PDB file of C-alpha atoms in Angstrom:
ATOM      1  CA  UNK A   1     126.864  64.397 114.149  1.00 92.00           C
ATOM      2  CA  UNK A   2     124.896  67.189 113.970  1.00 96.00           C
ATOM      3  CA  UNK A   3     126.247  70.878 114.244  1.00 97.00           C
ATOM      4  CA  UNK A   4     124.054  73.448 115.329  1.00 97.00           C
ATOM      5  CA  UNK A   5     124.896  77.165 115.014  1.00 97.00           C
ATOM      6  CA  UNK A   6     123.059  80.029 116.768  1.00 97.00           C
ATOM      7  CA  UNK A   7     123.769  83.379 115.319  1.00 94.00           C
ATOM      8  CA  UNK A   8     122.854  86.899 116.622  1.00 90.00           C
ATOM      9  CA  UNK A   9     119.533  87.194 114.810  1.00 90.00           C
ATOM     10  CA  UNK A  10     116.525  88.727 116.822  1.00 92.00           C
ATOM     11  CA  UNK A  11     115.056  86.386 119.396  1.00 91.00           C
ATOM     12  CA  UNK A  12     111.554  86.557 118.187  1.00 93.00           C
ATOM     13  CA  UNK A  13     112.746  84.639 115.004  1.00 94.00           C
ATOM     14  CA  UNK A  14     114.431  81.852 117.025  1.00 94.00           C
ATOM     15  CA  UNK A  15     112.588  78.707 117.385  1.00 94.00           C
ATOM     16  CA  UNK A  16     112.427  76.799 120.578  1.00 91.00           C
ATOM     17  CA  UNK A  17     116.077  75.273 120.672  1.00 92.00           C
ATOM     18  CA  UNK A  18     115.295  72.637 123.137  1.00 86.00           C
ATOM     19  CA  UNK A  19     113.447  70.927 120.203  1.00 85.00           C
ATOM     20  CA  UNK A  20     116.779  70.654 118.482  1.00 88.00           C
ATOM     21  CA  UNK A  21     118.823  69.881 121.565  1.00 80.00           C
ATOM     22  CA  UNK A  22     120.092  66.357 121.601  1.00 78.00           C
ATOM     23  CA  UNK A  23     122.963  64.140 122.639  1.00 69.00           C
ATOM     24  CA  UNK A  24     124.294  63.836 118.996  1.00 77.00           C
ATOM     25  CA  UNK A  25     124.231  67.409 118.570  1.00 86.00           C
ATOM     26  CA  UNK A  26     126.720  70.014 119.205  1.00 94.00           C
ATOM     27  CA  UNK A  27     126.472  73.905 119.592  1.00 96.00           C
ATOM     28  CA  UNK A  28     128.504  76.813 118.367  1.00 97.00           C
ATOM     29  CA  UNK A  29     127.663  80.512 119.144  1.00 96.00           C
ATOM     30  CA  UNK A  30     128.056  83.127 116.859  1.00 95.00           C
ATOM     31  CA  UNK A  31     128.937  86.689 118.221  1.00 93.00           C
ATOM     32  CA  UNK A  32     125.720  87.786 120.687  1.00 93.00           C
ATOM     33  CA  UNK A  33     124.038  83.988 119.799  1.00 94.00           C
ATOM     34  CA  UNK A  34     126.733  82.632 122.285  1.00 96.00           C
ATOM     35  CA  UNK A  35     124.896  84.597 125.146  1.00 95.00           C
ATOM     36  CA  UNK A  36     121.425  83.326 124.190  1.00 94.00           C
ATOM     37  CA  UNK A  37     122.683  79.759 124.152  1.00 95.00           C
ATOM     38  CA  UNK A  38     124.272  80.286 127.707  1.00 94.00           C
ATOM     39  CA  UNK A  39     120.907  81.860 128.981  1.00 93.00           C
ATOM     40  CA  UNK A  40     118.998  78.909 127.720  1.00 92.00           C
ATOM     41  CA  UNK A  41     121.430  76.561 129.460  1.00 92.00           C
ATOM     42  CA  UNK A  42     122.914  75.133 126.344  1.00 93.00           C
ATOM     43  CA  UNK A  43     126.690  74.901 126.639  1.00 92.00           C
ATOM     44  CA  UNK A  44     128.332  75.749 123.063  1.00 95.00           C
ATOM     45  CA  UNK A  45     131.695  73.816 122.447  1.00 94.00           C
ATOM     46  CA  UNK A  46     132.943  77.032 120.537  1.00 95.00           C
ATOM     47  CA  UNK A  47     132.273  80.536 119.648  1.00 96.00           C
ATOM     48  CA  UNK A  48     133.134  82.667 117.018  1.00 95.00           C
ATOM     49  CA  UNK A  49     132.860  86.514 116.317  1.00 91.00           C
ATOM     50  CA  UNK A  50     134.221  89.868 116.695  1.00 89.00           C
ATOM     51  CA  UNK A  51     131.692  90.300 119.445  1.00 90.00           C
ATOM     52  CA  UNK A  52     131.192  93.874 118.908  1.00 86.00           C
ATOM     53  CA  UNK A  53     127.405  93.592 119.561  1.00 85.00           C
ATOM     54  CA  UNK A  54     127.769  92.272 122.951  1.00 88.00           C
ATOM     55  CA  UNK A  55     128.037  94.399 126.377  1.00 90.00           C
ATOM     56  CA  UNK A  56     131.229  93.888 128.864  1.00 90.00           C
ATOM     57  CA  UNK A  57     129.225  91.867 131.254  1.00 92.00           C
ATOM     58  CA  UNK A  58     127.949  89.720 128.054  1.00 90.00           C
ATOM     59  CA  UNK A  59     131.522  89.328 126.953  1.00 91.00           C
ATOM     60  CA  UNK A  60     132.626  88.106 130.439  1.00 92.00           C
ATOM     61  CA  UNK A  61     129.912  85.515 130.574  1.00 91.00           C
ATOM     62  CA  UNK A  62     131.184  84.103 127.092  1.00 92.00           C
ATOM     63  CA  UNK A  63     134.767  84.078 128.411  1.00 91.00           C
ATOM     64  CA  UNK A  64     133.919  82.090 131.369  1.00 90.00           C
ATOM     65  CA  UNK A  65     131.308  80.045 129.874  1.00 90.00           C
ATOM     66  CA  UNK A  66     133.086  78.948 126.441  1.00 91.00           C
ATOM     67  CA  UNK A  67     136.534  76.996 126.501  1.00 88.00           C
ATOM     68  CA  UNK A  68     137.226  77.684 122.931  1.00 92.00           C
ATOM     69  CA  UNK A  69     136.654  81.182 121.886  1.00 92.00           C
ATOM     70  CA  UNK A  70     137.411  82.344 118.532  1.00 90.00           C
ATOM     71  CA  UNK A  71     137.832  86.363 118.612  1.00 88.00           C
ATOM     72  CA  UNK A  72     138.393  88.013 115.405  1.00 87.00           C
ATOM     73  CA  UNK A  73     138.854  91.786 114.733  1.00 81.00           C
ATOM     74  CA  UNK A  74     135.739  93.687 113.333  1.00 76.00           C
ATOM     75  CA  UNK A  75     137.645  94.737 110.078  1.00 76.00           C
ATOM     76  CA  UNK A  76     138.171  91.244 108.447  1.00 80.00           C
ATOM     77  CA  UNK A  77     136.817  89.596 104.884  1.00 79.00           C
ATOM     78  CA  UNK A  78     134.383  86.965 106.276  1.00 87.00           C
ATOM     79  CA  UNK A  79     131.329  87.537 108.301  1.00 90.00           C
ATOM     80  CA  UNK A  80     131.325  85.957 111.801  1.00 91.00           C
ATOM     81  CA  UNK A  81     128.755  83.405 110.531  1.00 93.00           C
ATOM     82  CA  UNK A  82     131.092  82.513 107.604  1.00 94.00           C
ATOM     83  CA  UNK A  83     133.858  81.879 109.940  1.00 93.00           C
ATOM     84  CA  UNK A  84     131.621  79.592 112.048  1.00 95.00           C
ATOM     85  CA  UNK A  85     130.137  77.766 109.133  1.00 95.00           C
ATOM     86  CA  UNK A  86     133.510  77.116 107.491  1.00 94.00           C
ATOM     87  CA  UNK A  87     134.750  75.325 110.606  1.00 95.00           C
ATOM     88  CA  UNK A  88     131.499  73.364 111.002  1.00 96.00           C
ATOM     89  CA  UNK A  89     131.780  72.095 107.297  1.00 95.00           C
ATOM     90  CA  UNK A  90     135.353  70.972 108.124  1.00 94.00           C
ATOM     91  CA  UNK A  91     134.069  68.696 110.789  1.00 94.00           C
ATOM     92  CA  UNK A  92     132.065  66.870 107.792  1.00 93.00           C
ATOM     93  CA  UNK A  93     129.095  66.499 109.935  1.00 95.00           C
ATOM     94  CA  UNK A  94     126.124  64.661 108.631  1.00 94.00           C
ATOM     95  CA  UNK A  95     123.875  67.720 109.147  1.00 96.00           C
ATOM     96  CA  UNK A  96     124.420  71.646 109.753  1.00 96.00           C
ATOM     97  CA  UNK A  97     121.484  73.635 111.373  1.00 97.00           C
ATOM     98  CA  UNK A  98     121.651  77.479 111.386  1.00 97.00           C
ATOM     99  CA  UNK A  99     119.473  79.418 113.826  1.00 97.00           C
ATOM    100  CA  UNK A 100     119.244  83.225 114.038  1.00 95.00           C
ATOM    101  CA  UNK A 101     120.257  83.826 110.405  1.00 94.00           C
ATOM    102  CA  UNK A 102     117.110  85.439 109.618  1.00 95.00           C
ATOM    103  CA  UNK A 103     115.170  88.630 110.609  1.00 89.00           C
ATOM    104  CA  UNK A 104     116.776  91.797 111.479  1.00 86.00           C
ATOM    105  CA  UNK A 105     119.250  93.375 108.976  1.00 89.00           C
ATOM    106  CA  UNK A 106     118.476  92.403 105.488  1.00 93.00           C
ATOM    107  CA  UNK A 107     122.141  92.564 104.409  1.00 92.00           C
ATOM    108  CA  UNK A 108     122.960  89.826 106.840  1.00 90.00           C
ATOM    109  CA  UNK A 109     119.903  87.738 105.834  1.00 93.00           C
ATOM    110  CA  UNK A 110     120.726  87.782 102.369  1.00 94.00           C
ATOM    111  CA  UNK A 111     124.605  87.035 102.943  1.00 93.00           C
ATOM    112  CA  UNK A 112     123.479  84.084 105.216  1.00 94.00           C
ATOM    113  CA  UNK A 113     121.351  82.787 102.097  1.00 95.00           C
ATOM    114  CA  UNK A 114     124.269  82.947 100.054  1.00 93.00           C
ATOM    115  CA  UNK A 115     126.563  80.888 102.312  1.00 94.00           C
ATOM    116  CA  UNK A 116     123.983  78.005 102.338  1.00 95.00           C
ATOM    117  CA  UNK A 117     125.232  78.062  98.436  1.00 93.00           C
ATOM    118  CA  UNK A 118     128.960  77.678  99.128  1.00 86.00           C
ATOM    119  CA  UNK A 119     129.054  73.849 100.078  1.00 88.00           C
ATOM    120  CA  UNK A 120     127.570  73.089  96.510  1.00 89.00           C
ATOM    121  CA  UNK A 121     129.911  75.134  94.698  1.00 84.00           C
ATOM    122  CA  UNK A 122     132.856  73.659  96.733  1.00 84.00           C
ATOM    123  CA  UNK A 123     131.382  70.258  96.161  1.00 86.00           C
ATOM    124  CA  UNK A 124     131.180  69.597 100.018  1.00 87.00           C
ATOM    125  CA  UNK A 125     128.414  67.071 100.724  1.00 86.00           C
ATOM    126  CA  UNK A 126     127.249  68.495 103.879  1.00 93.00           C
ATOM    127  CA  UNK A 127     123.570  69.565 104.064  1.00 94.00           C
ATOM    128  CA  UNK A 128     122.658  72.912 105.668  1.00 96.00           C
ATOM    129  CA  UNK A 129     119.196  73.989 106.961  1.00 97.00           C
ATOM    130  CA  UNK A 130     118.619  77.421 108.092  1.00 97.00           C
ATOM    131  CA  UNK A 131     115.588  77.347 110.369  1.00 97.00           C
ATOM    132  CA  UNK A 132     113.775  80.056 112.185  1.00 96.00           C
ATOM    133  CA  UNK A 133     110.142  80.109 113.777  1.00 95.00           C
ATOM    134  CA  UNK A 134     108.230  80.061 110.608  1.00 96.00           C
ATOM    135  CA  UNK A 135     110.632  78.590 108.011  1.00 97.00           C
ATOM    136  CA  UNK A 136     113.172  76.074 107.068  1.00 97.00           C
ATOM    137  CA  UNK A 137     115.616  76.802 104.095  1.00 97.00           C
ATOM    138  CA  UNK A 138     118.112  74.730 102.080  1.00 97.00           C
ATOM    139  CA  UNK A 139     119.655  74.617  98.783  1.00 97.00           C
ATOM    140  CA  UNK A 140     119.998  71.660  96.479  1.00 97.00           C
ATOM    141  CA  UNK A 141     122.143  70.719  93.236  1.00 95.00           C
ATOM    142  CA  UNK A 142     120.428  69.022  90.182  1.00 97.00           C
ATOM    143  CA  UNK A 143     119.054  65.556  91.064  1.00 97.00           C
ATOM    144  CA  UNK A 144     116.070  63.841  92.506  1.00 98.00           C
ATOM    145  CA  UNK A 145     115.079  64.294  96.041  1.00 98.00           C
ATOM    146  CA  UNK A 146     112.241  62.768  98.326  1.00 97.00           C
ATOM    147  CA  UNK A 147     110.556  65.200 100.469  1.00 97.00           C
ATOM    148  CA  UNK A 148     108.284  64.400 103.453  1.00 96.00           C
ATOM    149  CA  UNK A 149     105.535  66.420 105.592  1.00 93.00           C
ATOM    150  CA  UNK A 150     107.120  68.240 108.594  1.00 88.00           C
ATOM    151  CA  UNK A 151     104.828  69.168 111.340  1.00 83.00           C
ATOM    152  CA  UNK A 152     103.090  72.573 110.588  1.00 90.00           C
ATOM    153  CA  UNK A 153     105.855  73.493 107.584  1.00 94.00           C
ATOM    154  CA  UNK A 154     102.931  72.772 105.011  1.00 95.00           C
ATOM    155  CA  UNK A 155     104.070  75.358 102.437  1.00 98.00           C
ATOM    156  CA  UNK A 156     106.902  74.409 100.111  1.00 98.00           C
ATOM    157  CA  UNK A 157     108.508  77.146  97.668  1.00 98.00           C
ATOM    158  CA  UNK A 158     111.077  76.389  95.068  1.00 98.00           C
ATOM    159  CA  UNK A 159     113.092  79.413  94.063  1.00 97.00           C
ATOM    160  CA  UNK A 160     115.944  79.482  91.455  1.00 97.00           C
ATOM    161  CA  UNK A 161     119.388  80.570  92.815  1.00 96.00           C
ATOM    162  CA  UNK A 162     120.674  80.732  89.229  1.00 95.00           C
ATOM    163  CA  UNK A 163     119.450  82.312  85.895  1.00 97.00           C
ATOM    164  CA  UNK A 164     117.568  79.370  85.632  1.00 97.00           C
ATOM    165  CA  UNK A 165     116.444  75.903  86.816  1.00 98.00           C
ATOM    166  CA  UNK A 166     115.760  73.254  83.992  1.00 98.00           C
ATOM    167  CA  UNK A 167     113.310  70.530  83.963  1.00 98.00           C
ATOM    168  CA  UNK A 168     111.730  70.878  87.368  1.00 98.00           C
ATOM    169  CA  UNK A 169     109.361  68.168  88.040  1.00 98.00           C
ATOM    170  CA  UNK A 170     107.317  67.957  91.023  1.00 98.00           C
ATOM    171  CA  UNK A 171     105.412  64.795  91.895  1.00 98.00           C
ATOM    172  CA  UNK A 172     103.042  64.546  94.738  1.00 98.00           C
ATOM    173  CA  UNK A 173     102.040  68.158  95.079  1.00 98.00           C
ATOM    174  CA  UNK A 174      98.964  70.149  94.670  1.00 97.00           C
ATOM    175  CA  UNK A 175     100.352  71.715  91.733  1.00 97.00           C
ATOM    176  CA  UNK A 176     102.570  69.637  89.846  1.00 98.00           C
ATOM    177  CA  UNK A 177     105.225  70.066  87.321  1.00 98.00           C
ATOM    178  CA  UNK A 178     106.750  68.321  84.462  1.00 98.00           C
ATOM    179  CA  UNK A 179     110.086  69.336  82.989  1.00 98.00           C
ATOM    180  CA  UNK A 180     109.667  72.925  83.465  1.00 98.00           C
ATOM    181  CA  UNK A 181     112.004  75.671  82.726  1.00 98.00           C
ATOM    182  CA  UNK A 182     112.028  78.058  85.682  1.00 98.00           C
ATOM    183  CA  UNK A 183     113.942  81.475  85.190  1.00 97.00           C
ATOM    184  CA  UNK A 184     115.412  83.375  87.883  1.00 96.00           C
ATOM    185  CA  UNK A 185     112.764  85.721  89.244  1.00 94.00           C
ATOM    186  CA  UNK A 186     110.075  83.476  88.725  1.00 95.00           C
ATOM    187  CA  UNK A 187     107.231  83.296  91.171  1.00 95.00           C
ATOM    188  CA  UNK A 188     105.466  80.005  89.627  1.00 96.00           C
ATOM    189  CA  UNK A 189     106.782  77.706  92.338  1.00 97.00           C
ATOM    190  CA  UNK A 190     105.601  79.939  95.395  1.00 97.00           C
ATOM    191  CA  UNK A 191     103.527  78.092  98.058  1.00 97.00           C
ATOM    192  CA  UNK A 192     102.900  74.784  96.772  1.00 98.00           C
ATOM    193  CA  UNK A 193     101.753  71.761  99.272  1.00 97.00           C
ATOM    194  CA  UNK A 194     102.227  67.901  99.465  1.00 97.00           C
ATOM    195  CA  UNK A 195      99.092  66.075  98.741  1.00 96.00           C
ATOM    196  CA  UNK A 196     100.074  63.196 100.887  1.00 94.00           C
ATOM    197  CA  UNK A 197     103.019  62.352 103.159  1.00 95.00           C
ATOM    198  CA  UNK A 198     105.641  62.127 100.613  1.00 97.00           C
ATOM    199  CA  UNK A 199     106.554  63.545  97.319  1.00 97.00           C
ATOM    200  CA  UNK A 200     109.565  64.114  94.938  1.00 98.00           C
ATOM    201  CA  UNK A 201     111.294  67.030  93.164  1.00 98.00           C
ATOM    202  CA  UNK A 202     114.056  66.993  90.767  1.00 98.00           C
ATOM    203  CA  UNK A 203     115.812  69.072  88.022  1.00 98.00           C
ATOM    204  CA  UNK A 204     118.592  68.738  85.778  1.00 98.00           C
ATOM    205  CA  UNK A 205     120.412  72.178  85.678  1.00 97.00           C
ATOM    206  CA  UNK A 206     120.723  75.215  88.158  1.00 97.00           C
ATOM    207  CA  UNK A 207     120.785  75.708  91.803  1.00 96.00           C
ATOM    208  CA  UNK A 208     117.544  75.630  93.743  1.00 97.00           C
ATOM    209  CA  UNK A 209     116.361  76.902  97.103  1.00 97.00           C
ATOM    210  CA  UNK A 210     113.839  75.144  99.158  1.00 98.00           C
ATOM    211  CA  UNK A 211     111.616  77.197 101.379  1.00 98.00           C
ATOM    212  CA  UNK A 212     109.230  75.204 103.912  1.00 98.00           C
ATOM    213  CA  UNK A 213     107.068  77.845 105.689  1.00 97.00           C
ATOM    214  CA  UNK A 214     104.244  77.667 108.311  1.00 94.00           C
ATOM    215  CA  UNK A 215     101.221  79.978 107.725  1.00 85.00           C
TER     216      UNK A 215
END
């Protein structure tokens, strides 16, 4: 099972959702993202949020279009996205995809990126991808990983999420590395490319963010 979450980010950053719509995927709306799903003919199984960004008419659409509505007070400890993501992780899906999590307010964007780290810290083995029109973002713990070409997402960047990533090795890349120490704040691993259809990356310590981008 794949769980797709659509948040309330600006629509110009959201890719064509029908490319990700399939029988094996379930959709969750977060706040005004629920309205966007309904407008595109996608039926969410559930919605989360305080819904303070929707109009009265939009709220009526949500109430009539979504059978399981989780509504919260605006004054709460978790963001709407965090509430939805926590529920999704409890379902133990094979993949969670987050849309509408980029663009707009930078505080929301940085908070959403930090949420991608939480499953690793909690040792929950569910991969999460944050996807927008030009980028795919995900987070990895130490290990060795295969990476494959994806249509249009030619550029691959590796960004430390901890004080350092140790022994980063890139094989099959235009700019290879071998057992390299990458400190937090380094731009050494920005905008790399695969030489062929496949490559590998590995590291022994730290947490690494992988960003795949279109030009």
